[in-house]
CSV table of C-alpha atoms and ligand atoms in Angstrom, one decimal:
chain,number,residue,atom,x,y,z
A,1,MET,CA,6.2,23.0,49.6
A,2,THR,CA,4.4,25.4,52.0
A,3,LYS,CA,2.4,28.0,50.2
A,4,LEU,CA,3.0,31.5,51.4
A,5,LEU,CA,0.7,34.4,50.5
A,6,ILE,CA,2.4,37.7,50.9
A,7,THR,CA,0.2,40.8,50.9
A,8,GLY,CA,1.9,44.1,49.9
A,9,GLY,CA,4.9,42.2,48.4
A,10,ALA,CA,5.6,44.9,45.9
A,11,GLY,CA,6.3,47.5,48.6
A,12,PHE,CA,9.5,48.2,50.6
A,13,ILE,CA,9.5,45.6,53.3
A,14,GLY,CA,7.3,43.1,51.5
A,15,SER,CA,9.5,42.9,48.4
A,16,ASN,CA,12.6,42.6,50.6
A,17,PHE,CA,10.7,39.7,52.3
A,18,VAL,CA,10.1,38.0,49.0
A,19,HIS,CA,13.9,38.3,48.1
A,20,TYR,CA,14.9,37.2,51.6
A,21,THR,CA,12.6,34.2,51.5
A,22,LEU,CA,13.7,33.0,48.0
A,23,THR,CA,17.3,33.2,49.1
A,24,ASN,CA,17.1,31.7,52.5
A,25,ARG,CA,13.9,29.6,52.6
A,26,PRO,CA,13.5,27.6,49.3
A,27,GLU,CA,10.8,25.4,50.9
A,28,TYR,CA,8.2,28.2,50.4
A,29,GLU,CA,6.2,28.7,47.2
A,30,ILE,CA,5.3,32.4,47.0
A,31,THR,CA,2.3,34.3,45.8
A,32,VAL,CA,2.2,38.0,46.1
A,33,ILE,CA,-1.0,40.1,46.2
A,34,ASP,CA,-0.5,43.8,45.8
A,35,LYS,CA,-2.7,46.7,44.6
A,36,LEU,CA,0.3,48.5,43.1
A,37,THR,CA,-0.6,51.8,44.7
A,38,TYR,CA,1.9,54.7,44.4
A,39,ALA,CA,4.0,52.8,46.9
A,40,GLY,CA,4.0,49.4,45.1
A,41,ASN,CA,6.5,48.9,42.4
A,42,LEU,CA,6.7,45.8,40.2
A,43,ASP,CA,10.4,46.7,39.4
A,44,ASN,CA,11.1,45.6,43.0
A,45,LEU,CA,10.2,42.0,41.9
A,46,THR,CA,11.4,42.0,38.2
A,47,SER,CA,14.4,39.8,38.9
A,48,VAL,CA,12.2,37.1,40.6
A,49,MET,CA,9.0,37.2,38.6
A,50,ASP,CA,9.7,33.7,37.2
A,51,LYS,CA,9.9,32.3,40.7
A,52,ILE,CA,6.7,33.7,42.2
A,53,THR,CA,3.0,34.2,41.3
A,54,PHE,CA,2.0,37.8,41.2
A,55,VAL,CA,-1.6,38.9,41.6
A,56,LYS,CA,-2.6,42.5,41.2
A,57,GLY,CA,-5.5,43.2,43.5
A,58,ASP,CA,-7.0,44.8,46.5
A,59,ILE,CA,-6.9,43.2,50.0
A,60,CYS,CA,-10.4,44.7,50.5
A,61,ASP,CA,-11.8,42.5,47.8
A,62,GLN,CA,-13.4,39.6,49.8
A,63,ASN,CA,-13.9,37.2,46.9
A,64,LEU,CA,-10.3,37.6,45.8
A,65,MET,CA,-8.9,37.2,49.3
A,66,ASP,CA,-11.1,34.1,49.9
A,67,ASP,CA,-9.8,32.6,46.7
A,68,LEU,CA,-6.1,33.4,47.5
A,69,VAL,CA,-6.3,32.4,51.2
A,70,ASP,CA,-8.0,29.1,50.3
A,71,LYS,CA,-5.2,28.3,47.9
A,72,ASN,CA,-2.3,29.0,50.4
A,73,ASP,CA,-1.2,27.8,53.8
A,74,ILE,CA,0.2,30.9,55.5
A,75,VAL,CA,-0.6,34.6,55.0
A,76,VAL,CA,2.1,37.2,55.8
A,77,HIS,CA,0.2,40.5,55.8
A,78,PHE,CA,2.4,43.6,54.9
A,79,ALA,CA,-0.1,45.5,52.7
A,80,ALA,CA,-0.9,48.9,54.2
A,81,GLU,CA,-0.9,52.6,53.6
A,82,SER,CA,2.4,53.3,55.5
A,83,HIS,CA,3.3,57.0,55.5
A,84,ASN,CA,2.4,59.2,58.5
A,85,ASP,CA,2.7,62.5,56.4
A,86,ASN,CA,0.2,61.1,53.8
A,87,SER,CA,-2.2,60.1,56.6
A,88,LEU,CA,-2.2,63.8,57.7
A,89,ARG,CA,-3.0,64.9,54.2
A,90,ASN,CA,-5.8,62.3,53.6
A,91,PRO,CA,-6.6,59.6,56.2
A,92,GLN,CA,-9.3,57.9,54.1
A,93,PRO,CA,-7.1,55.2,52.3
A,94,PHE,CA,-5.5,54.4,55.7
A,95,ILE,CA,-8.9,53.5,57.2
A,96,GLN,CA,-9.9,51.6,54.1
A,97,THR,CA,-6.7,49.5,53.5
A,98,ASN,CA,-5.4,49.2,57.1
A,99,ILE,CA,-8.6,48.5,58.9
A,100,VAL,CA,-11.1,47.2,56.3
A,101,GLY,CA,-8.4,45.4,54.4
A,102,THR,CA,-7.2,43.6,57.6
A,103,PHE,CA,-10.8,42.8,58.4
A,104,THR,CA,-11.3,41.3,55.0
A,105,ILE,CA,-8.2,39.1,55.4
A,106,LEU,CA,-9.3,38.0,58.9
A,107,GLU,CA,-12.6,36.9,57.5
A,108,SER,CA,-10.9,34.7,54.8
A,109,ILE,CA,-8.5,33.3,57.5
A,110,ARG,CA,-11.5,32.4,59.7
A,111,LYS,CA,-13.4,30.8,56.8
A,112,PHE,CA,-10.5,28.6,55.6
A,113,GLY,CA,-8.7,28.0,59.0
A,114,LYS,CA,-5.3,29.2,57.7
A,115,ARG,CA,-2.3,30.7,59.6
A,116,LEU,CA,-1.8,34.5,59.6
A,117,HIS,CA,1.2,36.6,60.5
A,118,HIS,CA,0.1,40.3,60.8
A,119,ILE,CA,2.9,42.9,60.3
A,120,SER,CA,2.5,46.0,62.5
A,121,THR,CA,4.4,48.9,63.9
A,122,ASP,CA,5.8,50.2,67.2
A,123,GLU,CA,3.8,53.4,66.5
A,124,VAL,CA,0.7,51.7,68.0
A,125,TYR,CA,2.2,52.5,71.4
A,126,GLY,CA,2.4,56.3,70.8
A,127,ASP,CA,5.6,57.9,71.8
A,128,LEU,CA,8.0,58.2,74.7
A,129,ALA,CA,9.4,61.5,76.1
A,130,LEU,CA,13.0,62.3,75.0
A,131,ASP,CA,14.2,62.2,78.6
A,132,ASP,CA,12.3,59.0,79.5
A,133,PRO,CA,14.7,55.9,79.6
A,134,ALA,CA,11.7,53.5,79.1
A,135,LYS,CA,11.3,51.3,76.0
A,136,PHE,CA,8.1,49.8,74.5
A,137,ASN,CA,7.5,46.1,75.4
A,138,GLU,CA,4.6,43.7,74.8
A,139,ASN,CA,2.7,45.0,77.8
A,140,THR,CA,2.8,48.7,76.9
A,141,PRO,CA,-0.7,50.1,76.4
A,142,TYR,CA,-1.8,51.1,72.9
A,143,ASN,CA,-1.8,54.9,72.6
A,144,ALA,CA,-1.5,55.7,68.9
A,145,SER,CA,-1.0,59.3,67.7
A,146,SER,CA,-1.5,59.8,64.0
A,147,PRO,CA,-4.2,58.6,61.5
A,148,TYR,CA,-1.7,56.1,60.2
A,149,SER,CA,-0.7,54.7,63.6
A,150,SER,CA,-4.3,54.6,64.9
A,151,SER,CA,-5.3,52.7,61.8
A,152,LYS,CA,-2.5,50.1,62.4
A,153,ALA,CA,-3.5,49.9,66.1
A,154,SER,CA,-7.1,49.2,65.0
A,155,SER,CA,-5.9,46.5,62.7
A,156,ASP,CA,-3.9,44.9,65.6
A,157,LEU,CA,-7.0,45.0,67.8
A,158,LEU,CA,-9.1,43.3,65.1
A,159,VAL,CA,-6.5,40.5,64.8
A,160,LYS,CA,-6.5,40.1,68.6
A,161,ALA,CA,-10.3,40.0,68.6
A,162,TRP,CA,-10.4,37.3,65.9
A,163,ILE,CA,-7.8,35.3,67.9
A,164,ARG,CA,-9.9,35.4,71.1
A,165,SER,CA,-13.4,35.3,69.6
A,166,PHE,CA,-12.9,32.8,66.7
A,167,GLY,CA,-9.7,31.1,67.7
A,168,ILE,CA,-7.9,31.9,64.4
A,169,LYS,CA,-4.2,30.8,64.2
A,170,ALA,CA,-2.4,34.2,64.2
A,171,THR,CA,0.6,36.0,65.5
A,172,ILE,CA,1.4,39.8,65.4
A,173,SER,CA,4.7,41.6,65.2
A,174,ASN,CA,5.4,45.3,65.9
A,175,CYS,CA,8.6,46.6,64.5
A,176,SER,CA,10.5,49.9,64.7
A,177,ASN,CA,11.7,52.0,61.7
A,178,ASN,CA,13.2,50.0,58.8
A,179,TYR,CA,15.8,51.2,56.3
A,180,GLY,CA,17.4,49.5,53.3
A,181,PRO,CA,16.9,49.1,49.6
A,182,TYR,CA,13.5,49.7,47.8
A,183,GLN,CA,12.2,52.1,50.4
A,184,HIS,CA,10.0,54.7,48.9
A,185,ILE,CA,11.7,58.2,48.6
A,186,GLU,CA,8.9,59.8,50.6
A,187,LYS,CA,10.5,58.3,53.8
A,188,PHE,CA,13.2,60.1,55.8
A,189,ILE,CA,16.4,58.3,54.9
A,190,PRO,CA,15.8,57.8,51.2
A,191,ARG,CA,14.3,61.3,50.9
A,192,GLN,CA,17.5,62.8,52.2
A,193,ILE,CA,19.9,60.6,50.2
A,194,THR,CA,18.0,61.3,46.9
A,195,ASN,CA,17.8,65.0,47.8
A,196,ILE,CA,21.6,65.1,48.1
A,197,LEU,CA,22.0,63.1,44.9
A,198,SER,CA,19.6,65.6,43.1
A,199,GLY,CA,21.3,68.7,44.4
A,200,ILE,CA,18.3,69.5,46.7
A,201,SER,CA,18.9,70.6,50.3
A,202,PRO,CA,18.0,67.9,52.8
A,203,LYS,CA,15.0,68.7,55.1
A,204,LEU,CA,14.9,68.2,58.8
A,205,TYR,CA,11.5,68.5,60.5
A,206,GLY,CA,11.5,70.9,63.5
A,207,THR,CA,14.5,70.6,65.8
A,208,GLY,CA,15.5,67.1,64.5
A,209,GLU,CA,15.8,65.9,68.1
A,210,GLN,CA,13.1,63.2,67.6
A,211,VAL,CA,14.4,59.6,68.1
A,212,ARG,CA,13.7,56.6,65.9
A,213,ASP,CA,14.9,53.0,66.6
A,214,TRP,CA,16.4,52.0,63.2
A,215,ILE,CA,16.5,48.4,62.1
A,216,HIS,CA,17.8,47.0,58.8
A,217,VAL,CA,14.9,45.5,56.7
A,218,ASP,CA,16.6,42.1,56.5
A,219,ASP,CA,16.7,41.9,60.3
A,220,HIS,CA,13.0,42.7,60.4
A,221,ASN,CA,12.3,40.0,57.9
A,222,SER,CA,14.5,37.4,59.6
A,223,ALA,CA,12.5,38.1,62.8
A,224,VAL,CA,9.2,37.6,60.9
A,225,HIS,CA,10.5,34.2,59.7
A,226,THR,CA,11.5,33.3,63.3
A,227,ILE,CA,8.0,34.1,64.5
A,228,ILE,CA,6.4,32.1,61.7
A,229,ASP,CA,8.7,29.1,62.6
A,230,LYS,CA,8.6,29.3,66.3
A,231,GLY,CA,6.1,31.9,67.5
A,232,VAL,CA,3.4,30.9,69.9
A,233,LEU,CA,-0.1,31.2,68.2
A,234,GLY,CA,-2.0,34.1,69.7
A,235,GLU,CA,1.1,36.0,70.8
A,236,LEU,CA,2.5,39.4,69.8
A,237,TYR,CA,6.3,40.1,69.5
A,238,LEU,CA,8.2,43.4,69.4
A,239,ILE,CA,11.0,43.6,66.8
A,240,GLY,CA,13.9,46.0,67.3
A,241,ALA,CA,17.7,46.1,67.1
A,242,ASN,CA,18.7,48.8,69.6
A,243,GLY,CA,19.2,51.3,66.8
A,244,GLU,CA,18.1,54.5,68.6
A,245,GLN,CA,19.4,57.8,67.0
A,246,ASN,CA,17.9,61.2,66.7
A,247,ASN,CA,17.0,62.5,63.2
A,248,LYS,CA,19.7,65.2,63.3
A,249,TYR,CA,22.4,62.6,63.9
A,250,VAL,CA,21.1,60.3,61.1
A,251,LEU,CA,21.0,63.2,58.6
A,252,GLU,CA,24.5,64.5,59.6
A,253,THR,CA,25.8,61.0,59.2
A,254,ILE,CA,24.3,60.7,55.7
A,255,LEU,CA,25.8,64.0,54.7
A,256,GLU,CA,29.2,63.0,56.0
A,257,LEU,CA,29.1,59.6,54.3
A,258,MET,CA,28.2,61.4,51.0
A,259,GLY,CA,31.2,63.7,51.4
A,260,LYS,CA,29.1,66.8,52.1
A,261,ASP,CA,29.3,69.5,54.8
A,262,LYS,CA,27.4,68.2,57.9
A,263,THR,CA,25.5,71.4,58.3
A,264,ALA,CA,24.2,71.6,54.7
A,265,TYR,CA,20.5,71.0,55.4
A,266,GLU,CA,17.4,73.1,56.1
A,267,HIS,CA,15.1,73.0,59.1
A,268,VAL,CA,11.5,72.9,57.8
A,269,ASN,CA,8.0,72.8,59.3
A,270,ASP,CA,7.5,70.2,61.9
A,271,ARG,CA,5.1,67.3,61.4
A,272,PRO,CA,1.9,68.1,63.3
A,273,GLY,CA,1.6,65.8,66.4
A,274,HIS,CA,5.2,64.6,65.7
A,275,ASP,CA,5.9,61.5,67.9
A,276,GLN,CA,9.1,62.2,69.9
A,277,ARG,CA,10.8,58.9,70.5
A,278,TYR,CA,10.3,55.2,69.7
A,279,ALA,CA,12.4,52.5,71.4
A,280,ILE,CA,11.9,48.8,71.4
A,281,ASP,CA,12.7,46.2,74.0
A,282,SER,CA,12.9,43.0,72.0
A,283,THR,CA,13.8,40.7,75.0
A,284,LYS,CA,10.8,38.4,74.4
A,285,LEU,CA,11.7,37.7,70.8
A,286,GLN,CA,15.4,37.2,71.6
A,287,THR,CA,15.0,35.1,74.7
A,288,GLN,CA,11.8,33.0,73.9
A,289,LEU,CA,12.5,32.5,70.2
A,290,GLY,CA,16.3,32.9,70.0
A,291,TRP,CA,16.3,35.7,67.3
A,292,LYS,CA,19.2,38.1,67.0
A,293,PRO,CA,19.7,41.1,64.6
A,294,LYS,CA,22.7,40.9,62.2
A,295,TYR,CA,23.0,44.4,60.8
A,296,THR,CA,23.7,46.5,64.0
A,297,ASP,CA,26.2,48.9,62.5
A,298,LEU,CA,24.0,51.8,61.4
A,299,ARG,CA,26.8,53.7,59.7
A,300,ALA,CA,27.6,50.7,57.5
A,301,GLY,CA,23.9,50.1,56.8
A,302,LEU,CA,23.5,53.7,55.8
A,303,GLN,CA,26.5,53.5,53.5
A,304,ALA,CA,25.1,50.4,51.8
A,305,THR,CA,21.7,52.2,51.4
A,306,ILE,CA,23.4,55.3,49.9
A,307,ASP,CA,25.2,53.1,47.5
A,308,TRP,CA,22.0,51.3,46.5
A,309,TYR,CA,20.1,54.6,45.7
A,310,GLN,CA,23.2,55.9,43.8
A,311,GLN,CA,23.4,52.8,41.7
A,312,ASN,CA,19.6,52.6,41.1
A,313,ASP,CA,18.7,56.2,40.2
A,314,SER,CA,16.3,55.1,37.5
A,315,TRP,CA,14.3,53.4,40.2
A,316,TRP,CA,13.5,56.7,41.9
A,317,GLN,CA,14.2,59.6,39.6
A,318,ASN,CA,10.8,59.8,37.9
A,319,GLU,CA,9.0,60.1,41.2
A,320,LYS,CA,11.3,62.7,42.8
A,321,ALA,CA,9.8,66.0,41.5
A,322,LYS,CA,6.2,64.9,42.4
A,323,ILE,CA,7.2,63.9,46.0
A,324,GLU,CA,9.1,67.1,46.6
A,325,ALA,CA,6.2,69.2,45.2
A,326,ALA,CA,3.8,67.6,47.7
A,327,TYR,CA,6.1,68.3,50.6
A,328,ALA,CA,6.7,71.9,49.4
A,329,GLU,CA,2.9,72.5,49.7
A,330,LYS,CA,3.3,71.9,53.5
A,331,GLY,CA,6.5,73.9,53.8
A,332,GLN,CA,8.4,70.6,54.3
B,401,LIG,P1,5.1,50.4,51.6
B,401,LIG,O1,4.2,51.6,51.6
B,401,LIG,O2,6.4,50.6,51.0
B,401,LIG,O3,4.4,49.2,50.9
B,401,LIG,C1,3.0,48.9,51.0
B,401,LIG,C2,2.6,48.0,49.9
B,401,LIG,O4,1.2,47.6,50.1
B,401,LIG,C3,2.7,48.6,48.5
B,401,LIG,O5,3.2,47.7,47.6
B,401,LIG,C4,1.2,48.9,48.1
B,401,LIG,O6,1.0,48.8,46.7
B,401,LIG,C5,0.5,47.7,48.9
B,401,LIG,N1,-0.9,48.1,49.2
B,401,LIG,C6,-1.4,49.2,49.7
B,401,LIG,N2,-2.7,49.2,49.8
B,401,LIG,C7,-3.1,47.9,49.3
B,401,LIG,C8,-4.4,47.3,49.1
B,401,LIG,N3,-5.5,47.9,49.5
B,401,LIG,N4,-4.4,46.0,48.6
B,401,LIG,C9,-3.2,45.4,48.3
B,401,LIG,N5,-2.0,46.0,48.4
B,401,LIG,C10,-2.0,47.3,48.9
B,401,LIG,O7,5.1,50.0,53.1
B,401,LIG,P2,6.3,49.3,54.0
B,401,LIG,O8,7.1,50.4,54.6
B,401,LIG,O9,6.9,48.2,53.2
B,401,LIG,O10,5.4,48.7,55.2
B,401,LIG,C11,4.9,47.3,55.1
B,401,LIG,C12,4.2,47.0,56.3
B,401,LIG,O11,5.1,47.1,57.4
B,401,LIG,C13,3.1,47.9,56.7
B,401,LIG,O12,2.0,47.1,57.3
B,401,LIG,C14,3.7,48.9,57.8
B,401,LIG,O13,2.7,49.3,58.6
B,401,LIG,C15,4.6,47.9,58.5
B,401,LIG,N6,5.8,48.5,59.1
B,401,LIG,C16,6.6,49.4,58.4
B,401,LIG,C17,7.7,49.9,59.0
B,401,LIG,C18,8.7,50.8,58.3
B,401,LIG,O14,9.6,51.3,58.9
B,401,LIG,N7,8.5,51.0,57.0
B,401,LIG,C19,8.0,49.5,60.4
B,401,LIG,C20,7.1,48.7,61.0
B,401,LIG,C21,6.0,48.2,60.4
B,402,LIG,O1,8.2,53.1,63.7
B,402,LIG,C1,7.8,52.4,62.6
B,402,LIG,C2,7.2,53.3,61.5
B,402,LIG,O2,8.4,54.0,60.9
B,402,LIG,C3,6.4,52.6,60.4
B,402,LIG,O3,5.3,52.1,61.0
B,402,LIG,C4,6.1,53.6,59.3
B,402,LIG,O4,5.4,52.9,58.3
B,402,LIG,C5,7.3,54.2,58.8
B,402,LIG,O5,7.0,55.2,57.7
B,402,LIG,C6,8.1,54.9,59.9
B,402,LIG,O6,7.4,56.0,60.4
B,402,LIG,P1,8.1,57.4,60.7
B,402,LIG,O7,7.1,58.5,60.7
B,402,LIG,O8,8.9,57.3,61.9
B,402,LIG,O9,9.1,57.5,59.4
B,402,LIG,P2,9.5,58.7,58.4
B,402,LIG,O10,10.5,58.1,57.5
B,402,LIG,O11,8.4,59.3,57.8
B,402,LIG,O12,10.2,59.7,59.4
B,402,LIG,C7,11.3,59.4,60.3
B,402,LIG,C8,11.6,60.6,61.1
B,402,LIG,O13,12.2,61.6,60.3
B,402,LIG,C9,10.4,61.3,61.8
B,402,LIG,O14,10.7,61.7,63.1
B,402,LIG,C10,10.1,62.5,60.8
B,402,LIG,C11,11.4,62.9,60.3
B,402,LIG,N1,11.5,63.4,59.0
B,402,LIG,C12,10.8,62.7,58.0
B,402,LIG,C13,10.9,63.2,56.7
B,402,LIG,C14,10.2,62.5,55.5
B,402,LIG,C15,12.3,64.5,58.7
B,402,LIG,O15,12.9,65.1,59.6
B,402,LIG,N2,12.4,65.0,57.4
B,402,LIG,C16,11.7,64.4,56.4
B,402,LIG,O16,11.8,64.8,55.2
């Protein structure tokens, strides 16, 4: 058995990665380390608790990370503060977890000579203009905009430096916007679905013309496994599934799929410094490693996601009022 240490495995993508791995890759023995911040939820793992080892802890704790990295073969590093709007309210935890936390893991990896896969975001490249046909690729210069994306860019640069300076065995992936089950209701798609389910009007920032490149979380995670299996050490891969849509279209589609009037939403205050467009060219991953996305029908994916939030209202209902109150303070 190969021993896999998954950081942030109680969050959205990390918990989906745990489920995906248990279903598709039984050769892995899984340990999850997660601090259980507001974004981590043990309920995401309840059904598999007897199949994994769970450790509650902070990736910034060097002794803990040394112990866990020493006991495992591969580290898949998802743990992060992940929400742009929170990084505009208080950047401090982003600097601590995303930068200091990644540094701490790198030091353990260096000490014990283990393999690391670092999970990052397309936001490290900044944004593209709405009328620019270009997409991000592996040679696009880093140009992050927000405290969140600059902390992720910093973490990537640390990984690159540890590869070059110390020869650690590591790969990096930068993925576009994920959607699917277990996504925190602070994020765009689940916020709007749970607004509609709660009788609250959906909220579109600014004009809603900003474009995101949506990918189903299982496609992200199958790509991560492909990189762990076949990725060249020291390399970085972009992950995306040609899912570009503007926010207005996504919101109108959600309203339509939920049987509501397509115009039944509010325009609210825009996000300061709002990135306009993200778009991924995943040719390298597709041609060099043979990966392909499976869930390319966004309407079908949104319908399945709506069904999940409808069927799992106890998963999100307790948090709803608090999240909306924090947004209301910013007129969002
Ligand atoms: P999330 O916020 O849902 O989950 C983050 C998890 O990390 C939570 O379980 C939280 O408790 C844990 N965590 C936070 N700080 C920690 C610490 N100091 N020590 C241990 N655990 C800690 O995030 P997500 O959306 O699942 O994102 C996971 C990763 O994927 C992040 O690195 C993010 O930058 C990256 N990413 C996300 C997307 C997306 O669309 N959500 C896209 C590309 C990349
Ligand atoms: O691109 C990858 C990134 O995608 C990840 O690195 C981040 O962790 C993840 O949160 C996501 O970042 P975004 O800022 O793009 O996602 P968010 O869900 O916050 O917003 C998506 C778009 O929707 C963005 O243009 C802002 C807009 N929006 C968001 C919210 C919460 C709204 O119009 N209304 C809303 O209520």
